[in-house]
Each structure stands twice: as structure tokens, then as C-alpha cells.
Amino acid sequence: MQPILQKTGEKTGTAAHISENPTPMKAVRSGPLNGTAAIPGDKSISHRSIIFGGLASGRSRVTGLLEGEDVLHAIDAMRSLGACIVKEGTDDDVVWVIDGTGNGALLAPDGPLDFGNSGTACRLFMGLVGAYDFDTTFTGDASLSSRPMGRVLDPLKQMGTQIVESREGGRLPITIHGPRVANPVTYALPVASAQVKSAVLLAGLNAPGITTVIEPVATRDHTEKMLQGFGVPVSVEMDADGARHISVTGQHRLTGCDIAVPADPSSAAFAIVAALIVPGSQVHVPGVMMNPTRTGLIDTLLEMGADIAIANRRLSGGEEIADLTVRFSELKGVTVPAERAASMIDEYPVLAVAAAFAEGETLMQGVHELRVKESDRLAAVAAGLKANGVAHEEGEDWLKVTGDPGGGFGGGTVATLLDHRIAMSFLVMGLASEKPVAIDDAAPIATSFPQFLPLMSGLGAQFGEAQ
Ligand code: S3P
């Protein structure tokens, strides 16, 4: 794990957000990309597999788990709370075997839980322990320490959780202490966030009665689907306004189960966009999760004229998956409506790269949530486009990119700001732009997609060390 320089008082995504040993890297215009991209397991489902497996009674066996730094932090945290988690097998035959504590029976951790760069793990664990009558301290790297936690702490306070200690503005390090008996609430989400939804539902697992989350805009639904798989009564109802009401029954047994984690559509996005923008490419991406709460990027790319063949749709472990074949395409700019944001929230940086190679303007609307990701992604993407001479305009909650299908840009260095998706997106850009694109630090890629560089190189992508 890379130690992180921790400086004080930064807003998300300032220049202080860089690994202690940064790895500068560049991508250069490459020949056609060809072959099969074996994308690692979905990060959201991997986190939930560890948490629900760790909380369940009995044994869970997880295949396809993402072994990125974010998930490794979740594994460490779950072990600190009493779960036994062991990796068995090697290479293509790995199974993570989890013996859970049983619902209601987590142990108080001996020390602070360090979540590194992972907002998802941090917020889900706040919910998980938020209804336990002990102290838990949360720490993280400079990026995570600048992200808002009030969105999770607010509903937890309603459930009886005390904030023992917190930095100004609800920033890490934070210590919380749950009530002796938690109050099951009905909570309407003020932001479209699967992390907040999941945190409240997780706290509800240790509260007597029914805990309900109302989400006006559907966000990724892995928590509610997977909890049902672990045997928890969950109901999902749609009201007259189209809002989803998700209810869990607290203090119910979770029963260990087997989980096959599908390929992460958010990681597949980098190989997909690379194949679309590098002339002559044809890349096969098998087994990608096609859960409709996650496929907004594919919908958008298809509207832009992308040649993406979707074959062999099937079910695996309760999720729909499919095999994609992606060919180089002449893209055209589109308007991406705000309503689609939740289903592609992590994919805007790489969409901006696709847009840079599209004919005309691409307008991304209603994307204010990008400002509180691993970096301020709106600002980070705009700065990267600027450094490489791509025409664009940035608003408070929108981004407009004017493309150049010839890719007559590049030559800049992008500040990655401890943000894996900024790093990977701009490396993808450099594979097709006239001049190379450099990033100041490739180290954050290991948080979600440790195989990114060898996998892309195997398809024909050319990367080199940068100064
Ligand atoms: C995630 C939810 C999203 C997403 C993150 C993973 C999850 O965050 O950006 O990468 O697994 O629940 P928000 O819920 O804050 O939008």
C-alpha cells in the first residue's frame, strides 16, 4: 500500500493529493487494440460480498473478488470486527472463504479502521457499525479525508449514533459510537447515493423493526439484491412519484452463501472507450455486468454511434452479464441527461475522453456529485482536457466537450489527485491523441484495477515512464 502525503485543509482534489512515491506514466498513440480484455470483479459487489459475508452466520465463498486496494481495506476492516476471511487457491482458481460473525455480533475493533482511498468501504462500514454500542474510528488517505461524511452521519444520528469525534465539516478522522438499541428510521435520501442508501440499510440490520430508505432517483441496487440473497427480508416498492422505498427487517439472520462477482462495468469502460477511439481496434470484453443501474455509459456510447455488440446475455449470481465486442467507431457528440447520471456516475471521466474524439459537442448535465468523488472530478477532468488542448467548458454541475475526431491534441501532463479514474481515463486518451498524454501518478490505479496496465498493454496499448 502506498503511504500518502497528508497535508492540511485541502478541498477534494488539490495538488497536495499525490502518493508518497508517485509513478509518472504516459500513453502514446498506439496501433489497433486487439484481443480479449478479462476485466476484474465489480468493486461495489466485492465490497458488499466482504461485508455481508463477514456479517452472516456460517460460511460464504466468493469467486471473482476484486483484489484492489479498496477491497483489501474492506477485508482488513471486516477482520478487525471479528470475521474470519481467508484466500484459498491461486491464479484463476481463487476463492475467498468468509466465516461471518453473525448479525448483531460484531466485535469492537482494537484500533482505528483505515479505509485508504475508499469512500464506498468507509461509508458502508459507518452504517455497518453505526448501530453497535462501541467506538469505531475511521481514517483514510488525503483524498478520503477531504470527502464529506455528513451525508452518512446525518441519518445515523437519527438512528441514535453519536459522533464522538470528527474533523470540521464531517471529515475523517471520525469516531462514532452506536446506541444500545438503534432506532429504525424511514429516511429520504437528499442526494442520489447508493453509498448513503447502503449505510442506512446496513445500520438497519442491527435495529429492531423495519428501516426504510426512500430514493427519488434509482441508484445501484446491489445492497438490496444481495441482502435478499443472504436471506434478509427486503421489500422494494415504487410510489406514485416513481421513488423507490427500500425496507429491511432488522435483527434478522444473514445466512452465508456463494457469490460469483461479475466483471466490473466501471473498469470495462476503459477498455471499451480505448477500443472505440484507437483506429482499427476490435476488443472482446466477456462477462460484463449489465445491471441497468450501471449501464448508463453503454447507453450513451451507443447513442454516440459506438459499435458495441452485446451478446450472450445471461444470469450469473443474480446479475445479468453479457459479452461485449467493441470496434473502433466514428463517434458523434450527444447530450447526456441528468436523469442518467446515477447509472454512470463513475464513468464521466472516461466519457469525456470519448467525447474528445467525437464529432461535435457532448454535454453532460446534472453531474454535481462528481465534485465529491475521489477528487473533484469535474475540475480534474476539465484541468486534464485543458492541459491537453481539448476544447471544453465547465459549469457548476455540467461539462461540455467539443471533440476533434482526428485527436489533434495531447502533450500535457494531468494531475491525477489520488483518483484512479482520472489516471486511467487520461492514459486512455493518450492511446489515440496525436501527442502523448502524461499523468503525474499511476499509483492510484491499484485501488480499483491493479491489472489495468498489463491488461491494456496486452491489447496493444503503449505506455511509458514519464518524467
Ligand atoms: C458506489 C456508489 C457510488 C460510486 C462508487 C461506488 C457503491 O457512490 O461512485 O464508486 O458501491 O455504492 P455514491 O453512492 O456516493 O454515488
Short mmCIF file of C-alpha atoms and ligand atoms in Angstrom, two decimals:
data_model
loop_
_atom_site.label_atom_id
_atom_site.label_comp_id
_atom_site.label_asym_id
_atom_site.label_seq_id
_atom_site.Cartn_x
_atom_site.Cartn_y
_atom_site.Cartn_z
CA MET A 1 0.00 0.00 0.00
CA GLN A 2 1.36 3.45 -0.89
CA PRO A 3 1.69 5.79 2.10
CA ILE A 4 0.04 9.09 1.33
CA LEU A 5 1.27 12.62 1.96
CA GLN A 6 -1.27 14.11 4.33
CA LYS A 7 -1.37 17.88 4.26
CA THR A 8 -3.95 20.02 5.95
CA GLY A 9 -7.14 21.75 4.94
CA GLU A 10 -7.40 20.70 1.28
CA LYS A 11 -10.61 20.72 -0.68
CA THR A 12 -11.10 17.46 -2.58
CA GLY A 13 -8.53 17.24 -5.30
CA THR A 14 -5.85 19.83 -4.64
CA ALA A 15 -2.23 19.47 -5.67
CA ALA A 16 -1.34 18.00 -2.24
CA HIS A 17 -3.22 14.84 -3.19
CA ILE A 18 -0.45 12.66 -4.52
CA SER A 19 1.10 9.36 -3.38
CA GLU A 20 4.33 9.49 -1.43
CA ASN A 21 6.14 7.69 -4.24
CA PRO A 22 4.28 8.87 -7.34
CA THR A 23 4.71 6.89 -10.55
CA PRO A 24 4.54 9.26 -13.53
CA MET A 25 3.39 7.49 -16.69
CA LYS A 26 2.50 8.38 -20.25
CA ALA A 27 0.44 6.82 -23.02
CA VAL A 28 1.37 7.20 -26.67
CA ARG A 29 -0.61 6.82 -29.86
CA SER A 30 -0.94 3.06 -30.38
CA GLY A 31 -1.71 0.71 -33.23
CA PRO A 32 -5.05 -1.12 -33.26
CA LEU A 33 -6.04 -2.71 -29.96
CA ASN A 34 -6.96 -6.36 -30.36
CA GLY A 35 -7.78 -9.30 -28.14
CA THR A 36 -9.80 -10.16 -25.06
CA ALA A 37 -9.95 -7.92 -22.01
CA ALA A 38 -10.53 -10.01 -18.86
CA ILE A 39 -11.93 -7.34 -16.56
CA PRO A 40 -11.64 -7.91 -12.78
CA GLY A 41 -14.58 -8.26 -10.42
CA ASP A 42 -17.03 -5.46 -9.69
CA LYS A 43 -15.85 -3.22 -6.87
CA SER A 44 -19.32 -2.50 -5.46
CA ILE A 45 -20.25 -6.19 -5.33
CA SER A 46 -16.82 -7.12 -3.94
CA HIS A 47 -17.23 -4.69 -1.03
CA ARG A 48 -20.71 -5.97 -0.28
CA SER A 49 -19.58 -9.62 -0.51
CA ILE A 50 -16.98 -8.98 2.19
CA ILE A 51 -19.37 -7.02 4.41
CA PHE A 52 -22.42 -9.29 4.14
CA GLY A 53 -20.29 -12.45 4.21
CA GLY A 54 -18.49 -11.08 7.27
CA LEU A 55 -21.79 -10.38 9.00
CA ALA A 56 -23.50 -13.65 8.08
CA SER A 57 -23.87 -16.80 10.12
CA GLY A 58 -21.92 -19.61 8.51
CA ARG A 59 -19.63 -19.66 5.52
CA SER A 60 -19.63 -17.62 2.31
CA ARG A 61 -17.42 -18.43 -0.66
CA VAL A 62 -16.63 -15.62 -3.08
CA THR A 63 -15.12 -16.11 -6.53
CA GLY A 64 -14.05 -13.30 -8.86
CA LEU A 65 -13.45 -10.91 -5.95
CA LEU A 66 -11.66 -7.70 -6.96
CA GLU A 67 -8.29 -7.71 -5.20
CA GLY A 68 -7.78 -3.96 -5.48
CA GLU A 69 -6.53 -1.87 -2.56
CA ASP A 70 -10.03 -0.57 -1.77
CA VAL A 71 -11.39 -4.08 -1.25
CA LEU A 72 -8.29 -5.16 0.68
CA HIS A 73 -9.03 -2.32 3.10
CA ALA A 74 -12.59 -3.64 3.48
CA ILE A 75 -11.21 -7.13 4.21
CA ASP A 76 -8.89 -5.77 6.90
CA ALA A 77 -11.75 -3.80 8.47
CA MET A 78 -14.09 -6.80 8.46
CA ARG A 79 -11.39 -8.93 10.12
CA SER A 80 -10.97 -6.23 12.79
CA LEU A 81 -14.69 -6.60 13.52
CA GLY A 82 -14.39 -10.34 14.08
CA ALA A 83 -14.91 -12.04 10.71
CA CYS A 84 -12.53 -14.74 9.52
CA ILE A 85 -11.57 -14.15 5.88
CA VAL A 86 -9.11 -16.43 4.08
CA LYS A 87 -7.93 -16.54 0.48
CA GLU A 88 -7.69 -20.07 -0.89
CA GLY A 89 -6.26 -21.27 -4.22
CA THR A 90 -4.11 -19.48 -6.76
CA ASP A 91 -4.30 -17.65 -10.10
CA ASP A 92 -7.58 -18.43 -11.89
CA ASP A 93 -8.80 -20.66 -9.10
CA VAL A 94 -9.08 -18.27 -6.15
CA VAL A 95 -11.89 -18.49 -3.60
CA TRP A 96 -12.24 -16.09 -0.68
CA VAL A 97 -13.73 -18.03 2.21
CA ILE A 98 -15.55 -15.95 4.81
CA ASP A 99 -16.79 -17.16 8.18
CA GLY A 100 -19.01 -14.39 9.47
CA THR A 101 -19.70 -13.20 13.00
CA GLY A 102 -23.49 -13.48 12.82
CA ASN A 103 -25.76 -10.43 12.64
CA GLY A 104 -25.63 -8.36 15.82
CA ALA A 105 -22.38 -9.98 16.94
CA LEU A 106 -19.60 -7.79 15.50
CA LEU A 107 -16.66 -7.26 17.87
CA ALA A 108 -15.36 -3.81 18.82
CA PRO A 109 -12.20 -3.14 16.78
CA ASP A 110 -8.87 -2.82 18.63
CA GLY A 111 -7.79 0.27 16.74
CA PRO A 112 -8.82 2.70 14.00
CA LEU A 113 -10.14 1.25 10.74
CA ASP A 114 -8.10 2.61 7.82
CA PHE A 115 -10.03 2.79 4.55
CA GLY A 116 -7.23 4.20 2.40
CA ASN A 117 -8.82 5.81 -0.67
CA SER A 118 -12.17 4.02 -0.48
CA GLY A 119 -15.28 6.15 0.05
CA THR A 120 -17.53 3.16 -0.52
CA ALA A 121 -15.87 0.98 2.12
CA CYS A 122 -15.69 3.85 4.60
CA ARG A 123 -19.34 4.85 4.26
CA LEU A 124 -20.70 1.30 4.19
CA PHE A 125 -18.72 0.42 7.32
CA MET A 126 -20.03 3.56 9.07
CA GLY A 127 -23.51 2.14 8.53
CA LEU A 128 -22.43 -1.37 9.49
CA VAL A 129 -21.05 -0.36 12.91
CA GLY A 130 -23.30 2.69 13.37
CA ALA A 131 -25.83 0.65 15.35
CA TYR A 132 -23.25 -1.03 17.63
CA ASP A 133 -22.67 0.11 21.19
CA PHE A 134 -18.91 0.64 20.86
CA ASP A 135 -16.43 3.17 19.49
CA THR A 136 -15.17 2.88 15.91
CA THR A 137 -12.60 5.27 14.45
CA PHE A 138 -12.37 5.80 10.68
CA THR A 139 -9.26 7.05 8.92
CA GLY A 140 -8.18 7.33 5.29
CA ASP A 141 -5.79 8.95 2.84
CA ALA A 142 -5.73 12.64 1.92
CA SER A 143 -8.42 12.17 -0.74
CA LEU A 144 -10.82 10.27 1.54
CA SER A 145 -10.11 12.67 4.41
CA SER A 146 -11.39 15.55 2.29
CA ARG A 147 -14.69 13.88 1.32
CA PRO A 148 -17.98 14.72 3.06
CA MET A 149 -19.22 12.12 5.57
CA GLY A 150 -22.14 14.18 6.89
CA ARG A 151 -24.39 12.57 4.28
CA VAL A 152 -23.97 9.25 6.16
CA LEU A 153 -23.64 10.65 9.68
CA ASP A 154 -26.93 12.60 9.43
CA PRO A 155 -29.21 9.54 9.06
CA LEU A 156 -27.07 7.58 11.54
CA LYS A 157 -27.63 10.30 14.15
CA GLN A 158 -31.37 9.80 13.66
CA MET A 159 -30.80 6.13 14.44
CA GLY A 160 -29.02 7.02 17.68
CA THR A 161 -25.37 7.05 16.62
CA GLN A 162 -23.13 9.54 18.43
CA ILE A 163 -20.37 11.36 16.62
CA VAL A 164 -17.65 11.16 19.26
CA GLU A 165 -15.06 13.00 17.20
CA SER A 166 -14.89 14.44 13.72
CA ARG A 167 -12.86 16.99 11.80
CA GLU A 168 -14.64 20.15 10.69
CA GLY A 169 -17.31 19.62 8.06
CA GLY A 170 -17.74 15.91 8.88
CA ARG A 171 -14.33 14.89 7.54
CA LEU A 172 -12.12 11.97 8.66
CA PRO A 173 -10.74 11.03 11.11
CA ILE A 174 -14.12 10.35 12.67
CA THR A 175 -15.09 8.28 15.72
CA ILE A 176 -18.67 7.11 16.16
CA HIS A 177 -20.46 5.19 18.91
CA GLY A 178 -23.74 3.40 18.30
CA PRO A 179 -26.74 3.29 20.68
CA ARG A 180 -27.62 0.33 22.90
CA VAL A 181 -30.76 -0.10 20.82
CA ALA A 182 -30.88 1.61 17.45
CA ASN A 183 -33.93 3.44 16.18
CA PRO A 184 -35.19 2.05 12.86
CA VAL A 185 -35.91 5.05 10.65
CA THR A 186 -37.53 5.98 7.38
CA TYR A 187 -35.01 8.13 5.57
CA ALA A 188 -35.48 10.02 2.30
CA LEU A 189 -32.13 10.40 0.53
CA PRO A 190 -31.28 14.06 -0.10
CA VAL A 191 -28.60 13.01 -2.65
CA ALA A 192 -28.72 10.17 -5.18
CA SER A 193 -26.16 7.95 -3.46
CA ALA A 194 -26.01 4.17 -3.23
CA GLN A 195 -23.40 4.58 -0.52
CA VAL A 196 -25.77 6.51 1.74
CA LYS A 197 -28.67 4.17 0.95
CA SER A 198 -26.49 1.18 1.80
CA ALA A 199 -25.15 2.72 5.01
CA VAL A 200 -28.68 3.29 6.35
CA LEU A 201 -29.83 -0.20 5.36
CA LEU A 202 -26.73 -1.71 6.97
CA ALA A 203 -27.40 0.14 10.22
CA GLY A 204 -30.99 -1.08 9.96
CA LEU A 205 -29.76 -4.67 10.06
CA ASN A 206 -28.96 -4.17 13.76
CA ALA A 207 -32.08 -2.15 14.63
CA PRO A 208 -35.32 -3.72 15.90
CA GLY A 209 -38.06 -3.36 13.26
CA ILE A 210 -38.15 -2.03 9.73
CA THR A 211 -35.69 0.52 8.35
CA THR A 212 -36.73 2.20 5.10
CA VAL A 213 -34.77 4.29 2.62
CA ILE A 214 -36.64 6.35 0.03
CA GLU A 215 -34.67 7.13 -3.10
CA PRO A 216 -36.22 9.57 -5.58
CA VAL A 217 -33.65 8.53 -8.21
CA ALA A 218 -32.70 4.88 -8.56
CA THR A 219 -29.06 4.19 -7.66
CA ARG A 220 -27.13 0.93 -7.97
CA ASP A 221 -29.24 -1.74 -6.27
CA HIS A 222 -26.61 -4.28 -5.22
CA THR A 223 -27.23 -3.89 -1.47
CA GLU A 224 -30.92 -4.68 -1.64
CA LYS A 225 -30.44 -7.54 -4.11
CA MET A 226 -27.56 -9.13 -2.24
CA LEU A 227 -29.20 -8.84 1.19
CA GLN A 228 -32.09 -10.89 -0.20
CA GLY A 229 -29.54 -13.47 -1.34
CA PHE A 230 -28.29 -13.65 2.26
CA GLY A 231 -31.86 -14.34 3.42
CA VAL A 232 -32.81 -10.90 4.80
CA PRO A 233 -36.43 -9.85 4.17
CA VAL A 234 -36.19 -6.82 1.86
CA SER A 235 -39.07 -5.09 0.12
CA VAL A 236 -38.79 -2.62 -2.74
CA GLU A 237 -41.83 -0.58 -3.69
CA MET A 238 -42.30 2.26 -6.15
CA ASP A 239 -44.54 5.18 -5.12
CA ALA A 240 -46.74 7.36 -7.36
CA ASP A 241 -43.83 9.79 -7.91
CA GLY A 242 -41.52 6.99 -9.06
CA ALA A 243 -39.45 7.00 -5.85
CA ARG A 244 -38.24 3.61 -4.60
CA HIS A 245 -38.94 2.65 -0.98
CA ILE A 246 -36.45 0.01 0.16
CA SER A 247 -37.15 -1.65 3.52
CA VAL A 248 -35.12 -4.16 5.50
CA THR A 249 -36.16 -6.15 8.54
CA GLY A 250 -33.63 -5.62 11.31
CA GLN A 251 -32.06 -8.21 13.60
CA HIS A 252 -32.71 -10.95 11.07
CA ARG A 253 -30.23 -13.75 10.42
CA LEU A 254 -27.95 -13.43 7.38
CA THR A 255 -27.07 -16.87 6.06
CA GLY A 256 -23.68 -17.34 4.38
CA CYS A 257 -23.85 -18.01 0.64
CA ASP A 258 -21.74 -18.40 -2.51
CA ILE A 259 -21.12 -15.35 -4.67
CA ALA A 260 -19.64 -15.11 -8.17
CA VAL A 261 -18.60 -11.48 -8.67
CA PRO A 262 -19.20 -10.35 -12.28
CA ALA A 263 -16.77 -8.18 -14.28
CA ASP A 264 -16.92 -4.52 -13.28
CA PRO A 265 -18.63 -2.35 -15.93
CA SER A 266 -16.85 0.70 -14.49
CA SER A 267 -13.45 -0.91 -15.17
CA ALA A 268 -14.58 -2.36 -18.51
CA ALA A 269 -15.35 1.25 -19.51
CA PHE A 270 -11.63 1.98 -20.02
CA ALA A 271 -11.07 -0.92 -22.43
CA ILE A 272 -14.35 -0.12 -24.21
CA VAL A 273 -13.53 3.55 -24.79
CA ALA A 274 -9.94 2.72 -25.77
CA ALA A 275 -11.22 0.31 -28.45
CA LEU A 276 -13.67 2.93 -29.73
CA ILE A 277 -11.07 5.68 -30.18
CA VAL A 278 -7.99 3.78 -31.43
CA PRO A 279 -8.47 3.24 -35.19
CA GLY A 280 -8.71 -0.38 -36.34
CA SER A 281 -9.37 -1.80 -32.86
CA GLN A 282 -11.57 -4.76 -32.02
CA VAL A 283 -11.71 -5.85 -28.38
CA HIS A 284 -13.79 -8.58 -26.78
CA VAL A 285 -14.90 -7.92 -23.19
CA PRO A 286 -16.59 -11.03 -21.76
CA GLY A 287 -18.89 -11.37 -18.74
CA VAL A 288 -19.55 -7.67 -18.08
CA MET A 289 -22.27 -6.94 -15.55
CA MET A 290 -25.29 -5.39 -17.31
CA ASN A 291 -27.34 -4.38 -14.26
CA PRO A 292 -29.39 -1.45 -15.63
CA THR A 293 -28.39 0.74 -12.67
CA ARG A 294 -24.81 0.53 -14.03
CA THR A 295 -25.08 0.65 -17.83
CA GLY A 296 -25.59 4.37 -18.49
CA LEU A 297 -22.20 4.65 -20.22
CA ILE A 298 -23.00 1.87 -22.70
CA ASP A 299 -26.36 3.52 -23.48
CA THR A 300 -24.58 6.84 -24.04
CA LEU A 301 -21.83 5.39 -26.21
CA LEU A 302 -24.44 3.59 -28.34
CA GLU A 303 -26.22 6.94 -28.82
CA MET A 304 -22.86 8.40 -29.89
CA GLY A 305 -22.68 5.79 -32.65
CA ALA A 306 -20.40 3.28 -30.94
CA ASP A 307 -20.11 -0.19 -32.44
CA ILE A 308 -20.66 -2.32 -29.34
CA ALA A 309 -22.15 -5.76 -29.97
CA ILE A 310 -23.84 -7.14 -26.86
CA ALA A 311 -24.16 -10.94 -26.99
CA ASN A 312 -24.98 -13.89 -24.81
CA ARG A 313 -26.98 -12.06 -22.16
CA ARG A 314 -27.35 -14.42 -19.22
CA LEU A 315 -27.73 -14.51 -15.46
CA SER A 316 -24.80 -15.14 -13.14
CA GLY A 317 -25.15 -14.94 -9.36
CA GLY A 318 -28.38 -12.95 -9.64
CA GLU A 319 -26.91 -10.36 -12.03
CA GLU A 320 -27.32 -10.10 -15.78
CA ILE A 321 -24.00 -10.31 -17.62
CA ALA A 322 -23.11 -10.21 -21.33
CA ASP A 323 -20.14 -10.49 -23.68
CA LEU A 324 -19.26 -7.27 -25.49
CA THR A 325 -17.36 -6.84 -28.75
CA VAL A 326 -16.22 -3.28 -29.29
CA ARG A 327 -14.89 -1.91 -32.58
CA PHE A 328 -13.33 1.42 -33.45
CA SER A 329 -16.15 3.87 -34.25
CA GLU A 330 -16.67 7.35 -35.56
CA LEU A 331 -18.42 8.93 -32.60
CA LYS A 332 -20.70 11.95 -32.53
CA GLY A 333 -21.44 14.27 -29.62
CA VAL A 334 -24.66 13.88 -27.62
CA THR A 335 -26.41 15.41 -24.62
CA VAL A 336 -26.33 13.14 -21.58
CA PRO A 337 -29.40 13.96 -19.44
CA ALA A 338 -29.13 14.49 -15.69
CA GLU A 339 -31.52 11.54 -15.09
CA ARG A 340 -28.82 9.18 -16.39
CA ALA A 341 -26.12 10.40 -14.01
CA ALA A 342 -26.65 7.80 -11.27
CA SER A 343 -26.32 4.89 -13.72
CA MET A 344 -22.92 6.08 -14.98
CA ILE A 345 -21.64 8.24 -12.15
CA ASP A 346 -18.13 6.75 -12.20
CA GLU A 347 -17.87 6.79 -15.99
CA TYR A 348 -17.96 10.55 -16.75
CA PRO A 349 -14.16 10.97 -16.81
CA VAL A 350 -13.78 8.30 -19.49
CA LEU A 351 -16.88 9.55 -21.31
CA ALA A 352 -15.15 12.94 -21.51
CA VAL A 353 -12.28 11.15 -23.24
CA ALA A 354 -14.63 9.51 -25.76
CA ALA A 355 -16.22 12.94 -26.28
CA ALA A 356 -12.82 14.46 -27.07
CA PHE A 357 -12.67 12.16 -30.14
CA ALA A 358 -16.32 12.67 -31.17
CA GLU A 359 -17.61 14.95 -33.89
CA GLY A 360 -19.32 17.96 -32.26
CA GLU A 361 -20.28 18.74 -28.69
CA THR A 362 -21.05 16.38 -25.84
CA LEU A 363 -22.93 17.97 -22.95
CA MET A 364 -23.04 16.17 -19.60
CA GLN A 365 -25.81 17.56 -17.40
CA GLY A 366 -26.58 17.30 -13.68
CA VAL A 367 -23.19 15.94 -12.64
CA HIS A 368 -22.60 17.91 -9.41
CA GLU A 369 -21.93 14.66 -7.49
CA LEU A 370 -18.66 14.41 -9.43
CA ARG A 371 -17.35 17.21 -7.22
CA VAL A 372 -17.21 14.90 -4.16
CA LYS A 373 -15.66 11.76 -5.61
CA GLU A 374 -12.04 10.64 -5.06
CA SER A 375 -11.22 14.07 -6.49
CA ASP A 376 -13.39 16.95 -7.64
CA ARG A 377 -13.79 15.05 -10.90
CA LEU A 378 -15.42 17.89 -12.82
CA ALA A 379 -12.46 20.14 -12.08
CA ALA A 380 -9.91 17.33 -12.56
CA VAL A 381 -11.33 16.32 -15.95
CA ALA A 382 -11.54 19.96 -17.07
CA ALA A 383 -7.93 20.54 -15.99
CA GLY A 384 -6.78 17.41 -17.85
CA LEU A 385 -8.63 18.45 -21.01
CA LYS A 386 -7.13 21.93 -20.74
CA ALA A 387 -3.60 20.59 -20.26
CA ASN A 388 -4.03 18.61 -23.48
CA GLY A 389 -5.68 21.29 -25.58
CA VAL A 390 -9.19 19.78 -25.76
CA ALA A 391 -11.94 22.40 -26.15
CA HIS A 392 -14.39 22.30 -23.25
CA GLU A 393 -16.49 24.37 -20.85
CA GLU A 394 -17.09 23.57 -17.19
CA GLY A 395 -20.18 24.66 -15.23
CA GLU A 396 -21.05 24.09 -11.58
CA ASP A 397 -22.87 20.85 -12.48
CA TRP A 398 -22.17 20.32 -16.17
CA LEU A 399 -19.34 19.77 -18.60
CA LYS A 400 -19.29 20.37 -22.35
CA VAL A 401 -16.57 18.83 -24.51
CA THR A 402 -16.03 19.77 -28.15
CA GLY A 403 -14.42 16.85 -29.92
CA ASP A 404 -11.82 16.51 -32.63
CA PRO A 405 -12.17 13.10 -34.33
CA GLY A 406 -8.58 13.36 -35.56
CA GLY A 407 -7.34 13.54 -31.97
CA GLY A 408 -5.17 16.55 -32.76
CA PHE A 409 -4.36 17.21 -29.12
CA GLY A 410 -2.31 15.85 -26.22
CA GLY A 411 1.13 16.79 -25.00
CA GLY A 412 0.03 17.70 -21.47
CA THR A 413 0.55 16.25 -18.01
CA VAL A 414 -2.55 15.53 -15.93
CA ALA A 415 -2.74 15.82 -12.14
CA THR A 416 -4.41 12.59 -11.00
CA LEU A 417 -5.12 13.82 -7.44
CA LEU A 418 -5.20 10.31 -5.90
CA ASP A 419 -8.04 9.47 -8.28
CA HIS A 420 -7.76 6.13 -10.09
CA ARG A 421 -10.38 7.01 -12.68
CA ILE A 422 -8.67 10.28 -13.63
CA ALA A 423 -5.40 8.35 -14.06
CA MET A 424 -6.89 5.62 -16.26
CA SER A 425 -9.09 7.97 -18.31
CA PHE A 426 -6.21 10.19 -19.42
CA LEU A 427 -3.95 7.24 -20.16
CA VAL A 428 -6.72 6.00 -22.46
CA MET A 429 -6.82 9.43 -24.12
CA GLY A 430 -3.09 9.25 -24.90
CA LEU A 431 -3.55 5.97 -26.82
CA ALA A 432 -5.27 7.86 -29.66
CA SER A 433 -4.22 11.51 -29.38
CA GLU A 434 -1.63 12.98 -31.72
CA LYS A 435 0.78 13.78 -28.90
CA PRO A 436 1.37 11.60 -25.79
CA VAL A 437 -0.63 12.23 -22.64
CA ALA A 438 1.21 12.02 -19.31
CA ILE A 439 -0.16 11.58 -15.80
CA ASP A 440 1.74 12.57 -12.68
CA ASP A 441 0.88 9.40 -10.77
CA ALA A 442 -0.31 5.96 -11.84
CA ALA A 443 -0.21 4.52 -8.29
CA PRO A 444 -3.93 5.18 -7.53
CA ILE A 445 -4.92 2.76 -10.32
CA ALA A 446 -4.20 -0.07 -7.86
CA THR A 447 -7.23 0.92 -5.78
CA SER A 448 -9.72 -0.48 -8.30
CA PHE A 449 -7.96 -2.04 -11.31
CA PRO A 450 -4.46 -3.32 -10.47
CA GLN A 451 -4.28 -5.21 -13.78
CA PHE A 452 -5.03 -2.12 -15.89
CA LEU A 453 -1.55 -1.50 -17.33
CA PRO A 454 -0.65 -5.14 -18.20
CA LEU A 455 -4.16 -5.82 -19.49
CA MET A 456 -4.19 -2.79 -21.78
CA SER A 457 -0.59 -3.44 -22.89
CA GLY A 458 -1.66 -6.98 -23.80
CA LEU A 459 -4.22 -5.49 -26.19
CA GLY A 460 -1.52 -3.35 -27.82
CA ALA A 461 -1.61 -0.16 -25.75
CA GLN A 462 1.72 1.62 -25.47
CA PHE A 463 2.66 3.14 -22.16
CA GLY A 464 5.96 4.51 -21.00
CA GLU A 465 7.51 6.11 -17.98
CA ALA A 466 7.10 9.87 -17.84
CA GLN A 467 9.27 12.45 -16.07
C1 S3P B 1 -20.76 3.07 -5.03
C2 S3P B 1 -21.59 4.14 -5.19
C3 S3P B 1 -21.22 5.36 -5.92
C4 S3P B 1 -19.96 5.18 -6.75
C5 S3P B 1 -18.91 4.42 -6.02
C6 S3P B 1 -19.41 3.03 -5.64
C7 S3P B 1 -21.23 1.90 -4.27
O1 S3P B 1 -21.02 6.41 -5.00
O2 S3P B 1 -19.46 6.43 -7.15
O3 S3P B 1 -17.75 4.27 -6.82
O4 S3P B 1 -20.62 0.82 -4.37
O5 S3P B 1 -22.24 2.02 -3.56
P1 S3P B 1 -22.26 7.32 -4.48
O6 S3P B 1 -23.21 6.42 -3.83
O7 S3P B 1 -21.68 8.30 -3.50
O8 S3P B 1 -22.79 7.99 -5.71
#
